[in-house]
Amino acid sequence: LAKTTQPISMDSYEGQEVNITCSHNNIATNDYITWYQQFPSQGPRFIIQGYKTKVTNEVASLFIPADRKSSTLSLPRVSLSDTAVYYCLVGDNFNKFYFGSGTKLNVKP
Amino acid sequence: GAVVSQHPSRVICKSGTSVKIECRSLDFQATTMFWYRQFPKQSLMLMATSNEGSKATYEQGVEKDKFLINHASLTLSTLTVTSAHPEDSSFYICSATNRDSDHEQYFGPGTRLTVT
C-alpha cells in the first residue's frame, strides 16, 4: 500500500553530501511529501516537508521536480550520527501514511 | 514544537493479560491519531486511525477486538492489547496531526511491548 519507492540502503562517509531519491509516481494533487528519520527503538523524527520546487531548513533540503513524481532529500555534510533509516512519505497529513521500506543510510568514518 | 508522548516506554506482560498504551499530544490538540506497529528490522505498519469522539478505523488484517482503541479527548488516545500473546511483542508507535496548523504528523517515542 506504500505509495513510495526508495533505495533499500546507502553508504556514505563523514563530511559528504548525501542525496536520497524517492519515487512517487501516483502522487495526488493534495499530497505533500514528507521525510522522516528513525533511529532504532525510537519514533520517526520529522526532517522536512514540501509540496513543489525546493524547500530548505537547518538540517536538509528537499528537491521536487515540476511533475512531483519523485523527490530528493539532500543531507549536507553528514556525520556518523546521521546513520539511520530515512522514510519518504506522501499524503495529506489528515489522512493516512503508509510507510515503505525506507532507506538505511550508513555513514562511515 | 509539537510533542507527542507515550506511556509506558516499555512493558513486559504475561501471555493472556491485557496491556494499555497511552498516547498524548502535550501542547496541541490532535483531531486524529494513528497507531503503528513495527517489528525488528521492518518498517512501520499502520494499524488504525483514531478520531476524537468516534470509533477507530482499522486497517485490513488488524483485529479490532484484540487491539482496542479509544480516543476520548483531543489530547489522548489509548491502545489496549487484549489477551496478549508472544506474537504481539513489538514496538508500538502513535502519531498525531495538529488540527490548527500544518501538514505534519508528529510521532511519539514508541512503546516496546514484550509478552512472555
GROMACS .gro file of C-alpha atoms in nm:
model
  225
    1LEU     CA    1   0.000   0.000   0.000
    2ALA     CA    2   0.305   0.225   0.028
    3LYS     CA    3   0.297   0.499  -0.232
    4THR     CA    4   0.673   0.540  -0.246
    5THR     CA    5   0.984   0.359  -0.362
    6GLN     CA    6   1.329   0.422  -0.219
    7PRO     CA    7   1.668   0.251  -0.232
    8ILE     CA    8   1.695  -0.003   0.048
    9SER     CA    9   2.034   0.119   0.166
   10MET     CA   10   2.310   0.370   0.100
   11ASP     CA   11   2.663   0.414   0.227
   12SER     CA   12   2.843   0.742   0.273
   13TYR     CA   13   3.140   0.893   0.451
   14GLU     CA   14   3.151   1.167   0.707
   15GLY     CA   15   3.150   1.513   0.557
   16GLN     CA   16   2.991   1.409   0.229
   17GLU     CA   17   2.660   1.530   0.092
   18VAL     CA   18   2.402   1.253   0.068
   19ASN     CA   19   2.111   1.256  -0.173
   20ILE     CA   20   1.829   1.006  -0.130
   21THR     CA   21   1.574   0.988  -0.407
   22CYS     CA   22   1.218   0.868  -0.368
   23SER     CA   23   0.972   0.776  -0.644
   24HIS     CA   24   0.603   0.850  -0.600
   25ASN     CA   25   0.450   0.817  -0.945
   26ASN     CA   26   0.091   0.820  -0.823
   27ILE     CA   27   0.110   1.126  -0.603
   28ALA     CA   28  -0.223   1.303  -0.571
   29THR     CA   29  -0.287   1.674  -0.609
   30ASN     CA   30  -0.346   1.719  -0.236
   31ASP     CA   31  -0.046   1.514  -0.126
   32TYR     CA   32   0.255   1.664   0.044
   33ILE     CA   33   0.596   1.496   0.051
   34THR     CA   34   0.743   1.442   0.393
   35TRP     CA   35   1.069   1.287   0.505
   36TYR     CA   36   1.129   1.129   0.843
   37GLN     CA   37   1.437   0.993   1.015
   38GLN     CA   38   1.423   0.697   1.251
   39PHE     CA   39   1.684   0.564   1.490
   40PRO     CA   40   1.650   0.214   1.638
   41SER     CA   41   1.383   0.188   1.907
   42GLN     CA   42   1.268   0.546   1.858
   43GLY     CA   43   0.972   0.707   1.687
   44PRO     CA   44   1.024   0.872   1.347
   45ARG     CA   45   1.150   1.229   1.359
   46PHE     CA   46   1.035   1.491   1.110
   47ILE     CA   47   1.306   1.619   0.878
   48ILE     CA   48   1.141   1.823   0.606
   49GLN     CA   49   0.822   1.862   0.407
   50GLY     CA   50   0.738   2.014   0.071
   51TYR     CA   51   0.477   2.037  -0.199
   52LYS     CA   52   0.676   2.153  -0.500
   53THR     CA   53   1.009   2.308  -0.604
   54LYS     CA   54   1.270   2.333  -0.333
   55VAL     CA   55   1.248   2.353   0.042
   56THR     CA   56   1.541   2.408   0.276
   57ASN     CA   57   1.566   2.408   0.653
   58GLU     CA   58   1.851   2.393   0.901
   59VAL     CA   59   1.914   2.022   0.852
   60ALA     CA   60   1.821   1.933   0.493
   61SER     CA   61   1.696   2.034   0.153
   62LEU     CA   62   1.414   1.878  -0.043
   63PHE     CA   63   1.408   1.897  -0.421
   64ILE     CA   64   1.080   1.830  -0.602
   65PRO     CA   65   1.058   1.844  -0.982
   66ALA     CA   66   0.764   2.002  -1.158
   67ASP     CA   67   0.583   1.672  -1.218
   68ARG     CA   68   0.617   1.581  -0.846
   69LYS     CA   69   0.663   1.214  -0.931
   70SER     CA   70   0.987   1.200  -0.736
   71SER     CA   71   1.173   1.390  -0.470
   72THR     CA   72   1.527   1.405  -0.339
   73LEU     CA   73   1.631   1.456   0.019
   74SER     CA   74   1.972   1.620   0.045
   75LEU     CA   75   2.171   1.598   0.367
   76PRO     CA   76   2.474   1.828   0.363
   77ARG     CA   77   2.796   1.709   0.524
   78VAL     CA   78   2.668   1.401   0.704
   79SER     CA   79   2.816   1.281   1.030
   80LEU     CA   80   2.817   0.941   1.200
   81SER     CA   81   2.507   1.043   1.396
   82ASP     CA   82   2.312   1.065   1.070
   83THR     CA   83   2.323   0.686   1.040
   84ALA     CA   84   1.954   0.599   1.047
   85VAL     CA   85   1.661   0.489   0.835
   86TYR     CA   86   1.504   0.763   0.623
   87TYR     CA   87   1.143   0.738   0.512
   88CYS     CA   88   0.977   0.926   0.229
   89LEU     CA   89   0.602   0.959   0.269
   90VAL     CA   90   0.335   1.116   0.056
   91GLY     CA   91  -0.008   1.210   0.172
   92ASP     CA   92  -0.230   1.470   0.320
   93ASN     CA   93  -0.141   1.458   0.689
   94PHE     CA   94  -0.505   1.440   0.782
   95ASN     CA   95  -0.515   1.108   0.604
   96LYS     CA   96  -0.305   0.800   0.649
   97PHE     CA   97   0.063   0.738   0.600
   98TYR     CA   98   0.169   0.404   0.460
   99PHE     CA   99   0.537   0.353   0.522
  100GLY     CA  100   0.756   0.193   0.260
  101SER     CA  101   1.079   0.015   0.333
  102GLY     CA  102   1.278   0.332   0.388
  103THR     CA  103   1.646   0.385   0.311
  104LYS     CA  104   1.903   0.270   0.560
  105LEU     CA  105   2.186   0.522   0.549
  106ASN     CA  106   2.518   0.406   0.685
  107VAL     CA  107   2.771   0.683   0.743
  108LYS     CA  108   3.128   0.563   0.777
  109PRO     CA  109   3.420   0.746   0.938
  110GLY     CA  110   0.731   2.240   1.877
  111ALA     CA  111   0.454   1.983   1.893
  112VAL     CA  112   0.531   1.693   2.124
  113VAL     CA  113   0.369   1.352   2.144
  114SER     CA  114   0.437   1.128   2.441
  115GLN     CA  115   0.369   0.762   2.501
  116HIS     CA  116   0.339   0.571   2.824
  117PRO     CA  117   0.483   0.334   2.915
  118SER     CA  118   0.804   0.337   2.714
  119ARG     CA  119   0.842  -0.035   2.763
  120VAL     CA  120   0.628  -0.303   2.921
  121ILE     CA  121   0.660  -0.674   2.985
  122CYS     CA  122   0.346  -0.875   3.042
  123LYS     CA  123   0.244  -1.238   3.067
  124SER     CA  124   0.059  -1.417   2.793
  125GLY     CA  125  -0.315  -1.379   2.828
  126THR     CA  126  -0.312  -1.044   3.004
  127SER     CA  127  -0.409  -0.706   2.861
  128VAL     CA  128  -0.188  -0.403   2.825
  129LYS     CA  129  -0.286  -0.040   2.775
  130ILE     CA  130  -0.063   0.209   2.596
  131GLU     CA  131  -0.131   0.582   2.616
  132CYS     CA  132  -0.055   0.840   2.351
  133ARG     CA  133  -0.076   1.207   2.442
  134SER     CA  134  -0.032   1.528   2.247
  135LEU     CA  135   0.130   1.755   2.503
  136ASP     CA  136   0.099   2.101   2.355
  137PHE     CA  137  -0.157   2.080   2.081
  138GLN     CA  138  -0.498   1.937   2.006
  139ALA     CA  139  -0.495   1.631   1.787
  140THR     CA  140  -0.804   1.564   1.582
  141THR     CA  141  -0.659   1.243   1.452
  142MET     CA  142  -0.413   0.998   1.597
  143PHE     CA  143  -0.263   0.697   1.427
  144TRP     CA  144  -0.129   0.373   1.571
  145TYR     CA  145   0.155   0.180   1.411
  146ARG     CA  146   0.336  -0.143   1.486
  147GLN     CA  147   0.696  -0.211   1.397
  148PHE     CA  148   0.871  -0.547   1.412
  149PRO     CA  149   1.251  -0.568   1.430
  150LYS     CA  150   1.427  -0.451   1.114
  151GLN     CA  151   1.096  -0.380   0.945
  152SER     CA  152   0.906  -0.067   0.852
  153LEU     CA  153   0.614   0.083   1.040
  154MET     CA  154   0.282  -0.079   0.971
  155LEU     CA  155  -0.031   0.130   1.012
  156MET     CA  156  -0.279  -0.043   1.242
  157ALA     CA  157  -0.560   0.207   1.284
  158THR     CA  158  -0.674   0.565   1.262
  159SER     CA  159  -0.824   0.716   1.574
  160ASN     CA  160  -1.055   1.017   1.559
  161GLU     CA  161  -1.165   1.201   1.869
  162GLY     CA  162  -1.515   1.106   1.973
  163SER     CA  163  -1.568   0.837   1.713
  164LYS     CA  164  -1.478   0.475   1.652
  165ALA     CA  165  -1.136   0.394   1.521
  166THR     CA  166  -1.084   0.278   1.166
  167TYR     CA  167  -0.874  -0.036   1.144
  168GLU     CA  168  -0.651  -0.144   0.858
  169GLN     CA  169  -0.717  -0.470   0.684
  170GLY     CA  170  -0.592  -0.765   0.884
  171VAL     CA  171  -0.588  -0.585   1.219
  172GLU     CA  172  -0.830  -0.736   1.470
  173LYS     CA  173  -1.038  -0.460   1.624
  174ASP     CA  174  -1.143  -0.678   1.918
  175LYS     CA  175  -0.784  -0.752   2.002
  176PHE     CA  176  -0.647  -0.401   1.962
  177LEU     CA  177  -0.894  -0.171   2.133
  178ILE     CA  178  -0.852   0.198   2.055
  179ASN     CA  179  -1.013   0.481   2.245
  180HIS     CA  180  -0.974   0.849   2.158
  181ALA     CA  181  -1.163   1.012   2.441
  182SER     CA  182  -1.021   1.362   2.411
  183LEU     CA  183  -0.827   1.582   2.173
  184THR     CA  184  -0.505   1.504   2.356
  185LEU     CA  185  -0.532   1.136   2.445
  186SER     CA  186  -0.567   0.809   2.260
  187THR     CA  187  -0.518   0.466   2.411
  188LEU     CA  188  -0.439   0.130   2.258
  189THR     CA  189  -0.523  -0.178   2.460
  190VAL     CA  190  -0.375  -0.509   2.352
  191THR     CA  191  -0.617  -0.767   2.487
  192SER     CA  192  -0.523  -1.125   2.571
  193ALA     CA  193  -0.170  -1.061   2.459
  194HIS     CA  194   0.040  -1.340   2.310
  195PRO     CA  195   0.413  -1.357   2.237
  196GLU     CA  196   0.349  -1.278   1.871
  197ASP     CA  197   0.209  -0.940   1.981
  198SER     CA  198   0.552  -0.844   2.107
  199SER     CA  199   0.651  -0.543   1.902
  200PHE     CA  200   0.726  -0.171   1.902
  201TYR     CA  201   0.406   0.032   1.905
  202ILE     CA  202   0.419   0.392   1.785
  203CYS     CA  203   0.150   0.657   1.776
  204SER     CA  204   0.133   0.980   1.581
  205ALA     CA  205  -0.093   1.282   1.583
  206THR     CA  206  -0.190   1.558   1.349
  207ASN     CA  207  -0.231   1.916   1.466
  208ARG     CA  208  -0.576   2.036   1.373
  209ASP     CA  209  -0.478   2.401   1.391
  210SER     CA  210  -0.178   2.416   1.168
  211ASP     CA  211   0.045   2.238   0.931
  212HIS     CA  212   0.052   1.916   0.742
  213GLU     CA  213   0.294   1.739   0.972
  214GLN     CA  214   0.236   1.419   1.163
  215TYR     CA  215   0.408   1.415   1.500
  216PHE     CA  216   0.528   1.080   1.622
  217GLY     CA  217   0.560   0.953   1.975
  218PRO     CA  218   0.876   0.783   2.105
  219GLY     CA  219   0.722   0.436   2.088
  220THR     CA  220   0.637   0.163   2.338
  221ARG     CA  221   0.825  -0.165   2.345
  222LEU     CA  222   0.587  -0.449   2.435
  223THR     CA  223   0.725  -0.788   2.531
  224VAL     CA  224   0.483  -1.071   2.600
  225THR     CA  225   0.629  -1.367   2.785
   0.00000   0.00000   0.00000
